[in-house]
C-alpha cells in the first residue's frame, strides 16, 4: 500500500510531478471532476483544523468522490477509550482512503500498519505535516517560478511546528537551498532535523533576529507559536508574541520576497502586511491546498496496489526500544510494537517520532 506518512515517502521526481498535476488541475478542473467517482475519503481529525480538513473534503468532492469523517476526537469512540488501531481497522472498511490528524507524534504510522486503504498524514503532533509541505512547495513554485537556489527563512516556533519540519526535509531535496532558522532559544529547530542537514553539508544559520534576517531572504515562512504543545503555559505566554511581522519590518526586504504562513495566524503577521499583494502569499497558499490535495488523493488511489513506503521500509521492530518522548504515540497506544530507524546521521531513533533512543 502507498501511504503518505512523511514527505520522504515521495521522491523528488514524484513531488515535482505532484506540483505539475496540481497546476494542471487548477487550469482544467472539468477534466478531473469525475476521476474519483464512487470513492470515499474519510477525514479523521482527532485535533482541530479548518484548512486541512476542508480542503481535503473540497478536493475529494471536486474529483467526484464522497467524504465522511469526524472533526473532533470527542465525537468519536476515542472518547470511550478506543485505540487508534481499532478505529482505523474499522474505518478502513468504510472508505477507500483516509486523511488523519492526531495530537501524538507517529500516530499515522500506527494507522498505516492497520489500514486496508492508503493513509495520509494530515499532521501528527509536533512532528510532520507532509501535505502542507507539498502545497508549500507548489506555492513556492508558483510564486517564484522555481524551487532551487533560494534562501528560505523559517520564523517562530521551529520546535513544535510540524509544518517547518516537513518543509526542511523536502527542501533539502532541491539544489542550493540555504536555510535561516529564526526562533527564540527555547523554540529552536530540533536536533534530528539539523543533524540530517549537517550530514548532507547543507547550509543553515540559526538566529533570533527576524529584522536582521529579512533582507537576505527569498522566502519567509512565518509560523504560529504552538500553544497546544506547551507543558508550561507561562512559557507560552512569555513567547507568544515574540515575532510580529509588520509593514515596517519589510522595509529592507527583497522586492520579490514571498511571505508564507500555513495559517491560522494569531499575531505573527500584522494585517497591514495583507495589503502587500505581491509578497503576501499566505492566502494564495491556502487555496493551493485544495489542488495539491486533489493531486495527492489521485496519486495514492492510483498507486494503491504498489508496495513501497520508505518510512515503513526503513524501520525495524525492537522491543527494547521504548521511546521517552512524552508526545509520542507509543505513550498512549496499547499493544504497540517499538520500532527503530537507523538514520543517515548514524543515530538510532524511534520509528514513530524520530526521538533519539
Ligand atoms: C498548521 C498545523 O496544523 O500544523 N496548520 C495547517 O495545517 N494549515 C499550522 C498551525 O496550526 O500553526
Coordinates of C-alpha atoms and ligand atoms in Angstrom, one line a residue:
X1 CA 0.0 0.0 0.0
X2 CA 1.2 3.5 -0.8
X3 CA 0.8 5.9 2.1
X4 CA 1.9 9.5 2.8
X5 CA 3.3 9.5 6.4
X6 CA 6.3 11.7 6.0
X7 CA 7.5 13.7 3.0
X8 CA 10.4 11.2 2.5
X9 CA 7.8 8.8 1.3
X10 CA 7.9 10.6 -2.1
X11 CA 10.9 11.1 -4.2
X12 CA 11.8 14.5 -5.6
X13 CA 10.6 13.3 -9.1
X14 CA 7.2 12.4 -7.5
X15 CA 7.0 15.7 -5.7
X16 CA 7.7 17.6 -8.9
X17 CA 5.1 15.6 -10.7
X18 CA 2.5 16.3 -8.0
X19 CA 3.3 20.0 -8.4
X20 CA 2.7 19.8 -12.2
X21 CA -0.5 17.8 -11.7
X22 CA -1.8 20.4 -9.2
X23 CA -1.2 23.2 -11.8
X24 CA -2.9 21.2 -14.5
X25 CA -5.9 20.6 -12.1
X26 CA -6.2 24.4 -11.5
X27 CA -6.4 25.0 -15.2
X28 CA -8.6 22.1 -16.2
X29 CA -11.0 21.4 -13.4
X30 CA -13.6 19.7 -15.6
X31 CA -11.1 17.1 -16.8
X32 CA -10.7 15.8 -13.2
X33 CA -14.3 16.2 -12.0
X34 CA -15.3 12.5 -12.1
X35 CA -11.9 10.8 -11.6
X36 CA -12.8 9.6 -8.1
X37 CA -16.5 8.8 -8.8
X38 CA -17.7 6.1 -6.3
X39 CA -14.7 6.6 -4.0
X40 CA -14.9 7.6 -0.4
X41 CA -12.4 9.7 1.6
X42 CA -12.6 9.5 5.4
X43 CA -11.2 12.6 7.2
X44 CA -10.4 11.6 10.8
X45 CA -9.5 14.7 12.7
X46 CA -8.6 14.0 16.3
X47 CA -7.3 17.6 16.5
X48 CA -8.8 21.0 15.3
X49 CA -8.4 22.1 11.7
X50 CA -10.0 24.4 9.2
X51 CA -7.9 24.5 6.1
X52 CA -6.6 21.0 6.1
X53 CA -9.8 19.1 6.6
X54 CA -12.0 21.4 4.5
X55 CA -9.5 21.4 1.6
X56 CA -9.2 17.6 1.7
X57 CA -13.0 17.4 1.6
X58 CA -13.3 20.0 -1.1
X59 CA -10.6 18.2 -3.1
X60 CA -12.4 14.8 -2.9
X61 CA -15.8 16.5 -3.8
X62 CA -14.0 18.2 -6.8
X63 CA -12.9 14.8 -8.0
X64 CA -16.4 13.5 -7.9
X65 CA -15.9 11.4 -4.8
X66 CA -17.6 11.4 -1.4
X67 CA -16.5 12.2 2.1
X68 CA -17.2 11.1 5.6
X69 CA -15.5 11.5 8.9
X70 CA -15.3 13.4 12.2
X71 CA -13.7 16.7 13.1
X72 CA -13.3 16.2 16.8
X73 CA -12.0 13.3 18.9
X74 CA -14.8 13.8 21.4
X75 CA -17.4 12.9 18.9
X76 CA -15.6 9.6 18.0
X77 CA -15.2 6.5 20.1
X78 CA -11.7 7.6 21.1
X79 CA -13.5 9.4 23.9
X80 CA -14.8 6.0 25.1
X81 CA -11.2 4.7 25.1
X82 CA -11.0 3.0 21.7
X83 CA -7.4 2.6 20.5
X84 CA -6.3 4.2 17.3
X85 CA -5.6 0.8 15.8
X86 CA -9.2 -0.3 16.3
X87 CA -10.6 2.9 14.9
X88 CA -8.5 2.6 11.8
X89 CA -9.3 -1.1 11.3
X90 CA -13.0 -0.2 11.3
X91 CA -12.9 3.0 9.2
X92 CA -10.7 1.4 6.6
X93 CA -13.6 -0.9 5.9
X94 CA -15.9 2.1 5.3
X95 CA -13.6 4.2 3.0
X96 CA -11.1 4.0 0.1
X97 CA -8.6 6.5 1.5
X98 CA -8.1 8.1 4.9
X99 CA -6.7 11.5 5.8
X100 CA -6.0 11.8 9.5
X101 CA -4.7 14.4 12.0
X102 CA -3.7 13.3 15.5
X103 CA -2.1 15.0 18.5
X104 CA 0.5 12.3 19.0
X105 CA 3.8 12.2 17.0
X106 CA 3.9 9.0 14.9
X107 CA 0.1 8.2 15.0
X108 CA -0.3 7.9 11.2
X109 CA 2.4 5.3 11.1
X110 CA 0.5 3.2 13.6
X111 CA -2.6 3.7 11.5
X112 CA -0.9 2.6 8.3
X113 CA 0.1 -0.7 9.9
X114 CA -3.6 -1.5 10.4
X115 CA -5.3 0.1 7.5
X116 CA -6.6 -1.7 4.4
X117 CA -6.6 1.7 2.5
X118 CA -3.9 4.4 2.0
X119 CA -3.3 6.7 5.0
X120 CA -2.5 10.4 4.5
X121 CA -0.8 12.2 7.4
X122 CA -2.7 15.5 7.8
X123 CA -0.5 16.5 10.8
X124 CA 0.9 14.4 13.7
X125 CA 1.6 16.2 16.9
X126 CA 4.6 18.4 16.7
X127 CA 6.2 16.0 14.2
X128 CA 5.3 16.2 10.5
X129 CA 2.8 17.7 8.1
X130 CA 3.7 16.4 4.6
X131 CA 0.6 17.6 2.7
X132 CA 1.1 21.1 4.0
X133 CA 4.7 20.9 2.7
X134 CA 3.5 19.8 -0.7
X135 CA 1.2 22.8 -1.0
X136 CA 4.0 25.0 0.3
X137 CA 6.3 23.7 -2.5
X138 CA 3.5 24.3 -5.0
X139 CA 3.2 27.8 -3.7
X140 CA 6.9 28.5 -3.9
X141 CA 7.0 27.1 -7.4
X142 CA 4.1 29.3 -8.5
X143 CA 5.3 32.5 -6.7
X144 CA 9.0 32.3 -7.6
X145 CA 8.9 30.1 -10.7
X146 CA 11.5 27.7 -9.3
X147 CA 12.3 25.9 -6.0
X148 CA 16.1 25.6 -6.4
X149 CA 18.6 28.4 -5.4
X150 CA 16.6 30.0 -2.6
X151 CA 17.4 31.4 0.8
X152 CA 14.4 30.3 2.9
X153 CA 13.8 31.8 6.4
X154 CA 11.6 30.0 8.8
X155 CA 10.4 32.0 11.8
X156 CA 8.6 31.3 15.0
X157 CA 8.0 28.0 16.7
X158 CA 10.5 25.8 15.0
X159 CA 10.5 23.3 17.9
X160 CA 6.8 22.2 17.8
X161 CA 5.9 23.5 14.4
X162 CA 5.3 20.3 12.3
X163 CA 5.0 22.3 9.1
X164 CA 8.6 23.5 9.1
X165 CA 9.9 20.1 10.0
X166 CA 8.4 18.5 6.8
X167 CA 9.3 21.6 4.8
X168 CA 13.0 21.4 5.7
X169 CA 13.0 17.7 4.9
X170 CA 11.5 18.4 1.5
X171 CA 13.6 21.5 0.5
X172 CA 16.8 19.6 1.1
X173 CA 16.0 17.5 -2.0
X174 CA 16.4 20.7 -4.1
X175 CA 19.6 22.4 -5.3
X176 CA 21.3 25.2 -3.4
X177 CA 18.8 25.9 -0.7
X178 CA 20.1 28.0 2.3
X179 CA 18.1 27.9 5.5
X180 CA 17.8 30.7 8.1
X181 CA 16.1 29.4 11.2
X182 CA 14.7 32.3 13.2
X183 CA 13.4 31.5 16.7
X184 CA 13.8 32.1 20.4
X185 CA 16.4 29.8 22.0
X186 CA 13.6 27.8 23.6
X187 CA 11.9 27.0 20.3
X188 CA 14.8 26.1 18.0
X189 CA 14.7 23.6 15.2
X190 CA 15.0 20.0 16.6
X191 CA 18.4 18.4 16.6
X192 CA 17.3 15.5 14.5
X193 CA 16.5 17.8 11.6
X194 CA 19.7 19.8 11.9
X195 CA 21.7 16.5 12.1
X196 CA 20.4 15.5 8.6
X197 CA 21.3 18.9 7.2
X198 CA 24.8 18.6 8.6
X199 CA 25.2 15.1 7.3
X200 CA 24.4 16.4 3.8
X201 CA 26.5 19.6 4.2
X202 CA 23.5 21.9 3.7
X203 CA 24.0 25.4 4.9
X204 CA 21.8 26.7 7.8
X205 CA 22.0 29.6 10.1
X206 CA 20.3 29.9 13.5
X207 CA 19.4 33.4 14.8
X208 CA 16.7 35.0 16.9
X209 CA 16.7 38.3 15.0
X210 CA 13.9 38.5 12.4
X211 CA 14.6 42.1 11.2
X212 CA 18.2 41.5 10.6
X213 CA 17.5 38.3 8.6
X214 CA 14.8 39.7 6.3
X215 CA 16.9 41.4 3.7
X216 CA 18.7 38.1 2.8
X217 CA 15.6 36.1 2.2
X218 CA 13.7 34.9 -0.9
X219 CA 11.0 33.1 1.1
X220 CA 9.9 33.9 4.6
X221 CA 7.9 31.2 6.3
X222 CA 6.2 32.5 9.4
X223 CA 4.7 30.2 11.9
X224 CA 2.4 30.3 14.9
X225 CA 3.7 29.6 18.4
X226 CA 2.1 26.2 19.0
X227 CA 0.2 26.9 22.3
X228 CA -1.3 23.3 22.5
X229 CA 2.2 21.7 22.6
X230 CA 3.5 23.6 25.7
X231 CA 3.5 21.9 29.0
X232 CA 4.3 25.2 30.8
X233 CA 1.7 27.8 29.9
X234 CA 3.8 30.6 31.4
X235 CA 6.5 29.8 28.9
X236 CA 3.9 30.1 26.1
X237 CA 2.7 33.5 27.5
X238 CA 6.2 34.7 27.5
X239 CA 7.0 33.6 24.0
X240 CA 3.6 34.0 22.2
X241 CA 4.2 37.4 20.6
X242 CA 8.0 37.2 20.1
X243 CA 7.8 37.8 16.4
X244 CA 5.3 40.0 14.7
X245 CA 5.9 40.7 11.0
X246 CA 4.6 44.1 10.0
X247 CA 4.9 46.5 7.1
X248 CA 7.7 48.4 8.8
X249 CA 9.9 45.3 9.1
X250 CA 9.6 44.7 5.4
X251 CA 11.3 48.0 4.6
X252 CA 14.6 46.3 3.6
X253 CA 13.1 43.1 2.2
X254 CA 13.6 41.9 -1.4
X255 CA 11.1 43.2 -3.9
X256 CA 10.2 39.6 -4.7
X257 CA 10.2 38.1 -1.2
X258 CA 7.4 35.6 -0.8
X259 CA 5.8 35.6 2.6
X260 CA 4.2 32.3 3.5
X261 CA 2.3 31.0 6.6
X262 CA 0.5 27.7 6.9
X263 CA -2.3 29.6 8.9
X264 CA -4.0 30.0 11.2
X265 CA -2.2 33.2 12.2
X266 CA -2.5 34.7 15.6
X267 CA -0.4 37.8 15.9
X268 CA 2.7 36.7 13.8
X269 CA 1.7 38.7 10.7
X270 CA 0.1 42.0 11.2
X271 CA -2.9 42.6 8.9
X272 CA -1.2 45.6 7.3
X273 CA 1.0 43.1 5.5
X274 CA -2.0 41.7 3.7
X275 CA -2.1 44.8 1.5
X276 CA 1.3 43.9 0.2
X277 CA -0.5 41.9 -2.6
X278 CA 2.7 40.7 -4.3
X279 CA 4.7 39.5 -1.3
X280 CA 1.9 38.3 1.0
X281 CA 1.3 34.8 -0.5
X282 CA -0.4 33.1 2.5
X283 CA -4.0 33.2 1.3
X284 CA -3.0 32.1 -2.2
X285 CA -1.0 29.3 -0.4
X286 CA -4.1 28.1 1.5
X287 CA -6.1 28.0 -1.8
X288 CA -3.3 26.0 -3.4
X289 CA -4.0 23.3 -0.8
X290 CA -7.2 22.3 -2.5
X291 CA -5.5 21.5 -5.8
X292 CA -2.4 19.8 -4.2
X293 CA -4.7 17.6 -2.1
X294 CA -6.6 16.6 -5.3
X295 CA -3.3 15.6 -6.8
X296 CA -2.3 13.6 -3.7
X297 CA -5.6 11.7 -3.5
X298 CA -5.4 10.8 -7.2
X299 CA -1.8 9.6 -6.8
X300 CA -2.5 7.4 -3.8
X301 CA -5.6 5.9 -5.2
X302 CA -3.9 5.2 -8.5
X303 CA -0.9 3.6 -6.8
X304 CA -2.9 1.7 -4.1
X305 CA -1.6 -1.6 -5.3
X306 CA 2.1 -0.5 -5.2
X307 CA 4.1 -1.7 -2.3
X308 CA 6.5 1.0 -1.4
X309 CA 6.7 3.2 1.6
X310 CA 10.1 4.4 2.5
X311 CA 9.1 5.3 6.0
X312 CA 8.0 1.7 6.7
X313 CA 10.8 0.1 4.8
X314 CA 13.4 1.8 7.0
X315 CA 12.0 0.8 10.4
X316 CA 12.7 -2.4 12.3
X317 CA 11.0 -3.9 15.3
X318 CA 12.9 -3.7 18.5
X319 CA 11.1 -4.4 21.7
X320 CA 13.8 -2.9 23.9
X321 CA 13.5 0.5 22.2
X322 CA 11.0 2.3 24.4
X323 CA 10.7 5.9 23.4
X324 CA 10.9 8.6 26.1
X325 CA 9.2 11.4 24.1
X326 CA 6.0 12.2 26.1
X327 CA 4.3 13.3 22.9
X328 CA 5.0 10.0 21.1
X329 CA 2.1 7.7 20.1
X330 CA 3.9 4.9 21.9
X331 CA 3.0 6.6 25.2
X332 CA -0.8 6.1 24.7
X333 CA -1.4 3.3 22.2
X334 CA -2.0 -0.2 23.7
X335 CA -0.1 -3.2 22.4
X336 CA 2.3 -1.2 20.3
X337 CA 5.5 -2.7 18.9
X338 CA 8.5 -0.5 19.4
X339 CA 10.3 0.5 16.2
X340 CA 13.7 1.9 15.5
X341 CA 15.1 3.7 12.5
X342 CA 18.8 3.8 11.8
X343 CA 19.4 7.3 10.4
X344 CA 21.8 8.6 7.8
X345 CA 23.5 10.6 10.6
X346 CA 24.3 7.3 12.4
X347 CA 21.8 7.8 15.2
X348 CA 19.1 5.3 16.3
X349 CA 15.7 6.9 16.6
X350 CA 12.2 6.0 17.5
X351 CA 10.5 4.7 14.3
X352 CA 7.4 6.7 15.1
X353 CA 8.5 10.1 16.3
X354 CA 12.3 10.3 15.5
X355 CA 13.3 10.9 19.1
X356 CA 16.8 9.7 19.8
X357 CA 16.8 6.3 21.6
Ligands
LIG1 C1 -0.8 24.1 10.7 C2 -0.9 22.8 11.5 O1 -2.0 22.4 11.8 O2 0.2 22.3 11.8 N1 -2.0 24.5 10.1 C3 -2.3 23.9 8.9 O3 -2.4 22.7 8.7 N2 -2.6 24.8 7.9 C4 -0.1 25.2 11.4 C5 -0.6 25.6 12.7 O4 -1.6 25.1 13.3 O5 0.0 26.5 13.3

